Coordinates of C-alpha atoms and ligand atoms in Angstrom, one line a residue:
Chain A
M28 CA 0.0 0.3 0.1
R29 CA 1.3 3.2 -1.1
Q30 CA 0.5 6.6 0.7
E31 CA 1.2 10.4 0.1
L32 CA 1.3 12.9 2.8
I33 CA 3.0 16.0 3.8
C34 CA 5.0 16.3 6.9
I35 CA 3.9 19.2 9.1
T36 CA 6.7 19.0 11.6
C37 CA 8.5 22.0 10.1
P38 CA 7.7 24.8 7.9
M39 CA 9.7 22.8 4.7
G40 CA 6.5 20.9 4.4
C41 CA 8.3 18.0 2.6
R42 CA 6.2 15.6 0.4
L43 CA 6.4 12.0 1.9
V44 CA 5.7 8.7 0.2
A45 CA 5.0 5.8 2.6
E46 CA 5.1 2.4 1.3
R47 CA 4.1 -0.7 3.6
T48 CA 6.2 -3.7 2.6
G49 CA 5.0 -7.2 2.9
E50 CA 6.6 -7.5 6.4
G51 CA 4.3 -4.8 7.7
E52 CA 7.2 -2.4 7.7
L53 CA 7.0 1.2 6.5
V54 CA 9.4 2.6 4.1
V55 CA 9.3 6.4 3.8
S56 CA 10.7 8.7 1.0
G57 CA 10.8 12.3 0.1
N58 CA 11.9 13.4 3.9
R59 CA 14.5 15.9 4.0
C60 CA 15.3 14.7 7.5
P61 CA 14.6 11.7 10.1
R62 CA 11.8 13.5 11.8
G63 CA 9.8 13.3 8.5
A64 CA 10.0 9.4 8.8
A65 CA 9.0 9.5 12.2
Y66 CA 6.0 11.7 11.3
A67 CA 4.8 9.5 8.7
R68 CA 4.8 6.5 11.1
E69 CA 2.8 8.5 13.6
E70 CA 0.5 9.9 11.2
L71 CA -0.4 6.8 9.5
F72 CA -1.0 4.5 12.8
A73 CA -1.8 7.1 15.5
P74 CA -2.5 10.7 14.3
K75 CA -2.2 13.3 16.9
R76 CA -3.1 17.1 17.0
T77 CA -3.0 19.9 19.8
V78 CA -6.3 21.0 20.3
T79 CA -7.1 24.6 21.2
A80 CA -10.3 25.7 22.2
T81 CA -12.4 28.4 24.4
C82 CA -14.6 27.5 27.2
R83 CA -17.5 29.5 28.5
V84 CA -17.0 31.4 31.7
S85 CA -18.9 31.8 34.8
R86 CA -18.4 35.1 36.6
P87 CA -18.9 34.4 40.3
C88 CA -20.9 37.6 40.6
A89 CA -23.0 37.0 37.5
G90 CA -26.9 37.2 38.3
D91 CA -25.7 38.9 41.9
R92 CA -27.4 42.3 41.4
S93 CA -25.3 44.3 43.9
C94 CA -22.1 42.9 42.2
A95 CA -23.4 43.6 38.6
A96 CA -24.0 47.1 39.6
A97 CA -20.3 47.8 41.1
E98 CA -19.3 47.0 37.4
T99 CA -19.0 49.9 35.0
A100 CA -20.9 49.2 31.8
S101 CA -17.9 49.5 29.8
Q102 CA -16.1 47.0 31.8
A103 CA -19.0 44.5 31.7
L104 CA -19.1 45.0 27.7
D105 CA -15.4 44.6 27.1
A106 CA -14.8 41.6 29.4
P107 CA -14.0 38.6 27.7
R108 CA -16.7 36.0 27.5
R109 CA -14.7 32.9 26.7
V110 CA -11.5 31.6 28.3
P111 CA -8.8 30.0 25.8
V112 CA -7.6 26.4 26.4
R113 CA -5.2 23.9 24.8
T114 CA -4.3 20.2 25.4
S115 CA -1.2 19.8 27.4
A116 CA 0.0 17.6 24.4
A117 CA -0.9 16.4 21.2
F118 CA -4.4 14.6 21.3
P119 CA -5.5 11.5 19.4
K120 CA -7.1 13.0 16.2
D121 CA -10.1 10.7 15.8
R122 CA -11.0 11.6 19.4
V123 CA -11.0 15.4 19.0
P124 CA -14.7 16.0 18.2
E125 CA -15.6 14.0 21.4
L126 CA -13.1 16.1 23.4
L127 CA -14.4 19.4 21.8
A128 CA -18.1 18.5 22.8
R129 CA -17.0 18.0 26.2
L130 CA -15.2 21.3 26.4
Y131 CA -18.0 23.4 25.1
E132 CA -20.2 21.8 27.9
L133 CA -17.7 23.1 30.6
E134 CA -18.2 26.3 32.5
V135 CA -14.8 27.7 33.9
E136 CA -15.5 29.7 37.0
L137 CA -13.4 32.7 37.5
P138 CA -10.9 33.8 38.5
V139 CA -8.6 31.5 36.4
E140 CA -4.7 31.3 36.0
R141 CA -2.8 30.6 33.0
G142 CA -1.8 27.0 33.3
A143 CA -4.8 25.7 35.6
V144 CA -6.1 22.5 34.7
V145 CA -9.8 22.9 33.3
L146 CA -10.1 19.2 32.4
A147 CA -7.8 16.7 34.1
D148 CA -7.1 13.3 32.1
A149 CA -9.4 14.2 29.0
L150 CA -11.5 11.2 28.0
G151 CA -9.0 9.2 30.0
T152 CA -5.9 10.0 27.6
G153 CA -4.0 11.2 30.3
I154 CA -3.8 14.4 28.7
D155 CA -4.9 17.5 30.5
V156 CA -6.5 20.5 29.2
L157 CA -5.2 23.8 30.3
A158 CA -6.3 27.6 30.5
T159 CA -4.0 29.8 28.4
R160 CA -5.0 32.9 29.8
S161 CA -5.4 34.6 33.4
L162 CA -9.0 36.2 33.9
K163 CA -10.5 37.9 36.7
Chain D
M8 CA -6.5 69.1 30.7
K9 CA -4.3 66.6 32.4
E10 CA -0.6 66.7 31.1
M11 CA 2.0 63.9 31.8
R12 CA 5.6 63.8 31.0
F13 CA 7.8 60.6 30.2
D14 CA 11.2 60.1 28.3
S15 CA 9.6 57.8 26.0
A16 CA 6.0 56.8 25.1
V17 CA 5.2 53.7 23.1
I18 CA 1.8 53.4 21.1
G19 CA 0.1 50.3 21.0
G20 CA 0.5 47.7 23.9
G21 CA 0.9 44.5 21.5
A22 CA 3.9 42.2 21.5
A23 CA 6.0 44.9 19.8
G24 CA 5.0 47.7 22.0
M25 CA 5.6 45.8 25.2
A26 CA 9.0 44.4 23.8
A27 CA 10.2 48.0 22.8
A28 CA 9.1 49.3 26.3
L29 CA 10.6 46.8 28.3
E30 CA 14.2 47.6 26.5
L31 CA 13.4 51.4 27.1
A32 CA 12.9 50.7 30.9
A33 CA 15.9 48.6 31.1
R34 CA 18.0 51.5 30.1
G35 CA 16.5 53.4 33.2
L36 CA 14.2 55.7 30.8
S37 CA 10.6 56.3 32.1
C38 CA 8.0 55.1 29.5
A39 CA 4.4 55.1 29.0
V40 CA 2.6 52.4 27.2
I41 CA -0.8 53.4 25.5
E42 CA -3.0 50.7 24.5
R43 CA -6.8 51.3 23.1
E44 CA -8.1 47.9 24.4
G45 CA -8.6 47.2 28.1
H46 CA -5.7 45.0 28.4
L47 CA -2.2 44.5 27.1
G48 CA -1.5 41.8 24.4
G49 CA -2.9 43.0 21.2
I50 CA -4.0 40.7 18.3
L51 CA -2.1 37.7 20.4
M52 CA -5.3 37.7 22.8
Q53 CA -7.7 36.4 20.0
C54 CA -5.2 34.1 18.3
V55 CA -6.0 31.1 20.8
H56 CA -4.4 28.7 18.4
N57 CA -0.9 27.4 18.9
G58 CA 2.2 28.1 17.3
F59 CA 3.5 31.1 19.0
G60 CA 7.0 31.4 20.7
L61 CA 9.1 28.7 19.0
I62 CA 11.9 31.0 18.5
E63 CA 11.5 33.5 21.7
F64 CA 10.6 30.7 24.1
N65 CA 11.3 27.6 22.4
E66 CA 7.9 26.1 23.2
E67 CA 4.7 26.1 21.1
L68 CA 2.4 28.6 22.8
S69 CA -1.0 29.8 22.1
G70 CA -1.3 33.7 21.6
P71 CA -2.6 34.6 24.9
E72 CA 0.3 32.6 26.8
F73 CA 2.9 34.3 24.8
A74 CA 1.2 37.6 25.5
E75 CA 0.8 37.1 29.3
R76 CA 4.5 36.1 29.6
F77 CA 5.5 39.7 28.2
E78 CA 2.9 41.4 30.3
E79 CA 4.1 39.9 33.5
K80 CA 7.7 41.3 32.7
V81 CA 6.1 44.6 32.0
R82 CA 4.2 44.7 35.2
K83 CA 7.6 44.1 37.2
T84 CA 9.2 47.4 35.8
A85 CA 8.5 50.9 36.3
I86 CA 6.6 50.9 32.6
T87 CA 3.4 52.9 33.1
P88 CA 0.6 51.3 31.1
F89 CA -2.5 53.3 30.0
V90 CA -5.1 50.9 28.8
G91 CA -8.5 51.6 27.4
T92 CA -6.7 54.7 26.1
T93 CA -6.4 55.7 22.4
V94 CA -3.9 58.0 21.0
I95 CA -5.6 60.4 18.5
E96 CA -3.0 62.8 17.3
I97 CA 0.9 63.2 17.6
E98 CA 2.3 66.8 17.5
N99 CA 5.7 67.7 17.4
E100 CA 6.6 70.6 19.7
G101 CA 10.3 71.8 20.0
A102 CA 12.4 68.6 21.3
E103 CA 9.1 66.9 22.6
K104 CA 6.2 65.1 20.9
V105 CA 2.7 65.5 22.4
L106 CA 0.3 62.7 22.4
S107 CA -3.3 63.6 22.6
C108 CA -5.1 60.6 24.2
V109 CA -8.7 60.0 25.0
S110 CA -9.8 57.4 27.4
A111 CA -13.1 56.6 29.5
G112 CA -11.4 56.8 32.9
L113 CA -9.2 59.7 32.4
G114 CA -10.9 61.7 29.8
V115 CA -8.5 63.8 27.4
V116 CA -4.8 63.5 28.4
R117 CA -1.7 64.9 27.0
I118 CA 1.4 62.8 27.0
R119 CA 4.8 64.5 26.4
A120 CA 7.7 62.4 25.5
K121 CA 11.0 63.1 23.8
A122 CA 11.0 59.7 22.0
V123 CA 8.0 57.8 20.5
V124 CA 7.8 54.3 19.4
L125 CA 4.9 53.5 17.0
A126 CA 3.7 49.9 17.5
M127 CA 0.0 50.2 16.5
G128 CA 0.0 46.9 14.5
C129 CA -2.2 46.7 11.3
R130 CA -5.6 46.2 10.1
E131 CA -7.2 43.8 7.9
R132 CA -8.0 44.5 4.1
N133 CA -11.9 44.5 3.7
R134 CA -14.4 43.9 1.0
G135 CA -14.3 47.7 -0.3
N136 CA -10.3 46.9 -0.6
I137 CA -10.7 44.1 -2.9
R138 CA -14.0 45.2 -4.7
I139 CA -16.1 41.8 -5.1
P140 CA -19.0 42.8 -7.0
G141 CA -22.6 41.8 -5.5
S142 CA -25.2 42.9 -3.2
R143 CA -24.4 44.1 0.5
P144 CA -26.3 41.3 2.6
A145 CA -25.0 40.7 6.2
G146 CA -22.7 37.8 7.0
V147 CA -19.5 39.0 5.1
Y148 CA -16.7 39.4 8.0
T149 CA -13.1 39.8 7.9
A150 CA -11.4 36.8 9.3
G151 CA -10.0 38.5 12.1
L152 CA -13.2 40.1 13.1
A153 CA -14.7 36.4 13.1
Q154 CA -11.7 35.1 15.2
R155 CA -12.4 37.9 17.9
L156 CA -16.0 37.2 17.7
V157 CA -15.7 33.5 18.4
N158 CA -12.7 33.4 20.4
I159 CA -13.1 36.4 22.9
E160 CA -16.7 37.2 22.6
G161 CA -18.3 33.8 22.2
Y162 CA -20.6 34.4 19.0
V163 CA -20.2 32.3 16.1
P164 CA -21.1 34.4 12.9
G165 CA -22.9 31.8 10.8
K166 CA -23.3 28.1 9.8
D167 CA -22.2 27.6 6.3
V168 CA -18.8 29.4 5.5
V169 CA -16.9 30.3 2.5
I170 CA -13.3 31.8 3.0
I171 CA -11.7 34.1 0.6
G172 CA -7.9 34.3 0.5
S173 CA -5.7 31.3 1.7
G174 CA -3.6 33.4 4.1
D175 CA -2.9 32.0 7.6
I176 CA -5.5 33.8 9.2
G177 CA -8.2 32.2 6.8
L178 CA -6.6 28.8 7.2
I179 CA -6.7 29.2 10.9
M180 CA -10.3 30.3 10.8
A181 CA -11.1 27.3 8.6
R182 CA -10.2 24.9 11.3
R183 CA -11.6 27.0 13.9
M184 CA -14.9 27.4 12.3
S185 CA -15.1 23.8 11.7
W186 CA -14.3 23.0 15.4
V187 CA -17.1 25.3 16.6
G188 CA -19.6 23.4 14.6
C189 CA -19.8 25.2 11.2
K190 CA -19.4 23.7 8.0
V191 CA -16.5 25.4 5.8
H192 CA -17.5 24.7 2.0
A193 CA -14.4 26.1 0.4
V194 CA -11.6 28.3 0.7
V195 CA -11.0 30.4 -2.5
E196 CA -7.7 31.7 -3.5
I197 CA -6.8 34.0 -6.6
L198 CA -3.3 33.0 -6.9
P199 CA -2.0 29.5 -8.3
Y200 CA -0.5 28.8 -4.7
P201 CA -1.8 29.1 -1.2
S202 CA -0.3 32.1 0.6
G203 CA -0.3 30.4 4.1
L204 CA 1.9 27.9 5.4
T205 CA 1.8 24.1 4.2
R206 CA 1.3 22.7 7.5
N207 CA -1.7 25.0 8.0
I208 CA -3.0 23.7 4.7
V209 CA -2.5 19.9 6.3
Q210 CA -4.0 20.7 9.8
C211 CA -6.6 23.3 9.0
L212 CA -8.0 22.1 5.6
N213 CA -7.1 18.7 4.7
D214 CA -8.0 17.4 8.3
F215 CA -11.4 18.5 7.4
G216 CA -11.6 17.6 4.0
I217 CA -12.2 21.4 3.3
P218 CA -11.6 22.0 -0.6
L219 CA -9.0 24.8 -1.6
Y220 CA -9.8 26.4 -5.0
L221 CA -6.5 27.9 -6.3
S222 CA -6.5 30.3 -9.4
H223 CA -10.3 31.0 -8.6
L224 CA -11.8 34.5 -8.4
T225 CA -14.8 35.5 -6.2
T226 CA -17.0 37.2 -8.8
N227 CA -20.0 37.6 -6.8
I228 CA -21.7 37.7 -3.5
Y229 CA -25.4 37.1 -3.5
G230 CA -28.3 37.6 -1.0
K231 CA -30.5 40.2 0.0
D232 CA -30.5 40.6 3.9
R233 CA -28.3 37.8 4.4
V234 CA -25.5 36.1 2.4
E235 CA -27.0 33.1 0.0
G236 CA -23.9 32.3 -1.9
V237 CA -20.7 33.3 -3.6
E238 CA -20.1 32.8 -7.2
I239 CA -16.5 31.5 -7.9
T240 CA -14.9 31.7 -11.5
P241 CA -11.7 29.7 -12.4
I242 CA -8.8 31.8 -14.0
E243 CA -7.0 29.8 -16.7
N244 CA -3.8 31.4 -18.3
G245 CA -4.6 34.8 -17.1
A246 CA -8.3 35.0 -18.3
L247 CA -11.4 34.5 -16.6
M248 CA -13.3 31.5 -17.6
T249 CA -16.8 33.0 -17.0
E250 CA -18.5 29.9 -18.7
K251 CA -17.0 27.5 -16.1
A252 CA -18.3 29.9 -13.3
F253 CA -20.0 28.2 -10.1
K254 CA -21.9 29.0 -6.9
I255 CA -21.5 27.9 -3.5
P256 CA -24.3 28.4 -1.2
C257 CA -23.4 29.7 2.1
D258 CA -24.6 32.1 4.8
T259 CA -21.2 33.7 6.0
V260 CA -18.1 34.7 3.9
L261 CA -14.9 35.5 5.6
L262 CA -12.3 37.6 3.9
S263 CA -8.5 36.8 4.7
V264 CA -7.0 39.0 1.9
G265 CA -4.1 40.7 3.6
L266 CA -3.2 43.3 6.3
V267 CA -2.4 46.9 6.1
P268 CA -0.2 48.7 8.6
E269 CA -2.3 51.2 10.8
N270 CA -0.6 54.6 9.8
E271 CA -3.3 57.1 10.0
L272 CA -1.8 58.4 13.2
S273 CA 1.7 58.2 12.2
K274 CA 0.7 60.6 9.3
T275 CA -0.6 63.3 11.8
A276 CA 2.9 63.5 12.8
G277 CA 4.4 63.9 9.4
V278 CA 5.9 60.7 9.2
E279 CA 6.7 59.5 5.7
I280 CA 5.2 56.3 4.4
N281 CA 6.8 53.6 2.1
P282 CA 4.1 52.6 -0.6
M283 CA 5.3 49.2 -0.8
T284 CA 4.8 48.3 2.8
N285 CA 2.4 50.9 3.8
G286 CA 4.5 51.5 6.9
P287 CA 6.8 54.3 7.6
I288 CA 10.3 54.5 5.8
V289 CA 12.9 54.0 8.5
D290 CA 16.6 54.4 8.7
S291 CA 19.3 51.8 10.2
S292 CA 18.0 52.6 13.8
L293 CA 14.4 52.1 12.7
M294 CA 13.6 55.8 13.1
T295 CA 11.0 57.5 10.9
S296 CA 11.3 60.5 8.7
V297 CA 10.6 62.3 11.9
P298 CA 13.4 62.5 14.5
G299 CA 12.7 60.8 17.6
I300 CA 9.8 58.9 16.2
F301 CA 10.7 55.0 15.8
A302 CA 8.5 52.2 14.3
C303 CA 8.4 48.4 14.8
G304 CA 6.2 45.1 14.5
N305 CA 3.2 45.2 12.1
V306 CA 2.7 49.0 11.8
L307 CA 6.4 49.0 10.2
H308 CA 5.6 46.1 7.8
V309 CA 3.4 43.1 7.9
H310 CA 5.0 40.2 9.6
D311 CA 4.1 36.4 9.9
L312 CA 5.9 35.4 13.1
V313 CA 5.4 37.1 16.4
D314 CA 8.9 36.1 17.2
F315 CA 10.3 38.4 14.5
V316 CA 8.0 41.1 15.7
V317 CA 9.5 41.0 19.2
E318 CA 13.0 41.0 18.0
E319 CA 12.4 43.9 15.6
A320 CA 10.7 45.6 18.6
R321 CA 13.4 45.1 21.0
R322 CA 16.0 46.9 18.6
A323 CA 13.6 49.8 18.0
G324 CA 13.5 50.2 21.9
A325 CA 17.1 50.1 22.2
F326 CA 17.8 52.3 19.3
A327 CA 15.2 54.8 20.7
A328 CA 17.3 54.8 24.2
E329 CA 20.6 55.3 22.3
W330 CA 19.0 58.3 20.3
L331 CA 17.9 59.9 23.4
S332 CA 21.4 59.3 24.9
G333 CA 22.7 61.6 21.9
K334 CA 24.2 58.8 19.6
R335 CA 23.9 59.1 16.0
P336 CA 25.1 56.9 13.3
A337 CA 28.3 58.3 11.6
K338 CA 27.3 57.1 8.2
E339 CA 24.4 55.2 6.6
V340 CA 24.0 53.4 3.4
R341 CA 21.1 53.2 1.2
V342 CA 19.3 50.0 0.8
K343 CA 17.7 49.1 -2.6
A344 CA 15.3 46.1 -3.1
G345 CA 16.7 44.5 -6.4
P346 CA 15.1 42.1 -8.9
N347 CA 12.4 39.8 -7.2
V348 CA 12.6 41.6 -3.7
R349 CA 9.4 43.5 -2.9
Y350 CA 10.7 45.2 -0.3
V351 CA 13.3 45.5 2.6
N352 CA 12.0 46.8 5.9
Q353 CA 14.6 49.4 6.6
S354 CA 15.7 51.8 4.0
R355 CA 19.2 52.4 5.0
V356 CA 22.0 50.3 7.1
D357 CA 24.8 51.5 9.4
P358 CA 28.1 50.0 7.9
S359 CA 29.9 50.1 11.5
R360 CA 27.7 47.4 13.1
D361 CA 25.6 44.4 12.4
N362 CA 22.1 45.3 10.9
K363 CA 19.5 42.6 11.0
L364 CA 17.2 43.2 7.8
Y365 CA 13.8 41.7 7.0
L366 CA 12.5 41.4 3.5
R367 CA 9.9 39.7 1.2
T368 CA 10.4 38.4 -2.2
L369 CA 8.1 38.5 -5.1
I370 CA 8.7 34.9 -6.4
V371 CA 8.0 31.2 -5.2
K372 CA 11.1 29.2 -5.9
N373 CA 13.0 26.3 -4.6
D374 CA 16.9 26.7 -4.3
A375 CA 16.7 30.3 -4.6
L376 CA 19.9 32.5 -4.5
L377 CA 19.9 35.6 -2.3
E378 CA 22.6 38.0 -3.4
V379 CA 23.8 41.1 -1.8
K380 CA 25.9 43.9 -3.8
L381 CA 27.5 47.1 -2.4
N382 CA 27.9 49.5 -5.3
N383 CA 27.5 46.8 -7.9
K384 CA 30.1 44.3 -6.0
V385 CA 29.0 40.9 -4.6
V386 CA 29.2 40.9 -1.0
R387 CA 27.4 38.1 0.2
Q388 CA 25.4 35.1 -1.4
A389 CA 23.2 32.7 0.5
K390 CA 21.4 29.5 -0.6
K391 CA 17.8 29.5 0.1
S392 CA 16.0 25.8 -0.2
H393 CA 12.5 27.6 -0.6
V394 CA 11.2 31.3 -1.0
Q395 CA 7.8 32.4 -1.3
P396 CA 6.2 35.9 -0.8
S397 CA 4.2 34.9 2.2
E398 CA 7.4 33.8 4.3
M399 CA 9.8 36.7 5.2
I400 CA 13.5 36.4 4.9
S401 CA 15.8 37.6 7.4
L402 CA 19.4 38.5 6.9
T403 CA 22.1 40.1 8.8
L404 CA 24.7 42.4 7.4
G405 CA 27.8 43.6 9.3
P406 CA 30.9 45.8 8.9
A407 CA 32.7 42.6 7.1
E408 CA 30.2 43.2 4.1
L409 CA 29.6 47.0 4.5
E410 CA 33.1 48.1 5.5
A411 CA 33.9 49.2 1.6
A412 CA 31.0 51.6 2.1
L413 CA 33.0 54.1 4.3
Q414 CA 35.2 54.9 1.6
V415 CA 32.7 55.6 -1.0
P416 CA 30.1 58.5 -0.6
D417 CA 26.5 57.5 -1.7
S418 CA 27.0 54.0 -1.5
V419 CA 24.0 51.7 -2.4
L420 CA 23.4 48.2 -1.1
E421 CA 21.1 46.3 -3.5
I422 CA 19.4 43.0 -2.3
S423 CA 18.1 40.4 -5.0
I424 CA 16.8 37.0 -5.3
Q425 CA 17.4 34.7 -8.2
Ligands
LIG16 C1 -5.1 36.4 12.9 C2 -3.6 36.1 13.3 C3 -3.0 34.9 13.3 C4 -1.7 35.0 13.6 N1 -1.0 33.7 13.6 C5 0.3 33.4 14.2 C6 1.0 32.5 14.5 O1 0.4 31.3 14.5 N2 2.3 32.3 14.7 C7 2.8 33.6 15.0 O2 4.0 33.7 15.4 N3 2.4 34.7 14.7 C8 1.0 34.9 14.3 N4 0.4 36.0 13.9 C9 1.3 37.1 13.8 C10 1.7 37.9 15.2 O3 0.8 37.6 16.2 C11 1.5 39.3 15.1 O4 2.1 39.8 13.8 C12 2.0 40.2 16.4 O5 1.3 39.8 17.5 C13 1.7 41.8 16.0 O6 2.0 42.5 17.2 P1 2.1 43.8 17.1 O7 2.4 44.6 18.4 O8 2.9 44.9 16.0 O9 0.7 44.3 16.7 P2 -0.7 44.3 17.4 O10 -0.7 42.9 18.3 O11 -1.8 44.2 16.7 O12 -0.8 45.4 18.5 C14 -0.9 46.8 18.1 C15 -1.8 47.4 19.3 O13 -1.9 48.8 19.1 C16 -3.1 49.3 19.5 N5 -3.5 50.3 18.8 C17 -3.5 50.8 17.7 N6 -3.9 51.9 17.4 C18 -3.9 52.5 18.7 C19 -3.7 53.9 19.2 N7 -4.1 55.0 18.1 N8 -3.8 54.3 20.3 C20 -3.5 53.1 21.4 N9 -3.5 52.1 20.8 C21 -3.6 51.6 19.7 C22 -4.0 48.1 19.0 O14 -5.3 47.9 20.1 C23 -3.0 46.7 19.4 O15 -3.5 46.2 20.7 C24 -0.8 36.2 13.7 C25 -1.6 37.4 13.3 C26 -2.9 37.4 13.1 C27 -3.6 38.9 12.6
LIG17 S1 10.7 15.7 6.8 FE1 12.1 17.1 8.0 S2 12.5 18.9 6.8 FE2 10.9 17.7 5.8 S3 9.2 18.8 6.5 FE3 9.6 17.2 8.0 S4 10.8 17.9 9.6 FE4 10.7 19.3 8.1

């Protein structure tokens, strides 16, 4: 079986050809460096992607009138309504939709610090999802 | 009216502004950073994808992480940040620059400084700039605006999306819109090759099966109140194939058709603009045509990597500090963009020290040759395995290459790519 793919490890973007031999081995050509062969192996057998997304935030004072009144109108308007997050490592590609669905259900309580774990051991992969911005 | 005085003032609190201010503060100068938005960070705050800081931090960070690391450094210094404050005019008053600023909290403020660093970033080209015919329905956004709506404000602007332009912002938004549940039907590019990085084509289009139409022009946008579709026409050998035009139904169009440095404000101070970059013309110390006003980052020329923005901004800050201490270059050599070079970021180099230059090519080529000539004599050649207009090229030239210019008046340095 012969497959063509593009290495995304670095901006060179080498065009790779991967061929599976009879013994189930993978022969890679077209790569300008060894990382290309490793990429082809991973991409064909267990593709992974770093996932970034945003989660809803819940301000502790939301709904509390005394607190809402303390905020000036302009602060309330330009206060971000999503907190950005990313996976701590590349995540199995076929499970990305499932991960996103889980992240969109989350509500992150403020304040949150950059680097805080918003979802630990996501879908049992051992990979955490971290906040990438501090929000008050 | 309130007046304040600083040694230096930086306009714009994005990556460039923060990096320049840190250099000024490190040299013991008082410094104000004036930022229109309610927080520092600039465009990085809406770039929640990863891919930032590989050079600066040797890590792949998201935009907000990169920005916050800089903001933390700024907060540890004596830099005075003014957020939620817009500069509306720059005037030259003797040896001082006077910045007229407005903010909700402070009202109108005049900030006086002896040196000013411009770091206002850039804005997106819009539908008017590229003249797409058709009606004027709701649902046409620039990609960066859509990015802000989705990533910060939490609004998804449509369901069925077509993206015009294959620059990195458009590609990143194709993935983002897919990840928030939209269907992206196509990315349409007028050129025969994509303007974004190959890795973004793979990660942002191929992963989602989004077709990329190269050499295709958007010839119409349909819809009365809301976008109903776009008409796409192939280009073959430079001619529009009107009989092969087709329609893609959609309710949202995102435009990713280039960025323009934000220089309306610079013009109020009399800063001269380079028509090739739409940014100020700067000398070997990144100083504009107005003495004491420096420029860096996307306001100077559009960068593709924040790491380069930061590198350039640090130099602008350091040069501004040197200028304030009275240092001036003894001699400068004029820089000329030669064959196949669209522009070089600065118009002069200083032959007595190292000069880091950024340039863009006009061509797409593998195994290209970059050549530098001083007064028609080749002083440097460098092989480039791949060049394309969307990837900035950097180059450092020092006394070894430039020394000969010291003997020749009106020397010219020409950079070309073959
Ligand atoms: C959508 C997008 C995706 C990108 N993706 C990547 C990537 O994956 N990797 C990477 O390395 N780089 C990426 N970049 C490039 C990089 O992030 C930017 O080039 C860099 O952050 C620009 O920094 P800057 O400080 O020059 O401009 P900006 O961040 O735009 O900062 C300019 C600031 O000036 C302020 N301002 C403007 N006018 C005024 C005024 N009159 N008064 C007061 N304040 C004012 C603005 O509010 C803004 O905050 C991306 C850029 C964009 C737009
Ligand atoms: S094979 Fe090596 S050089 Fe080619 S794209 Fe991959 S990492 Fe880069």
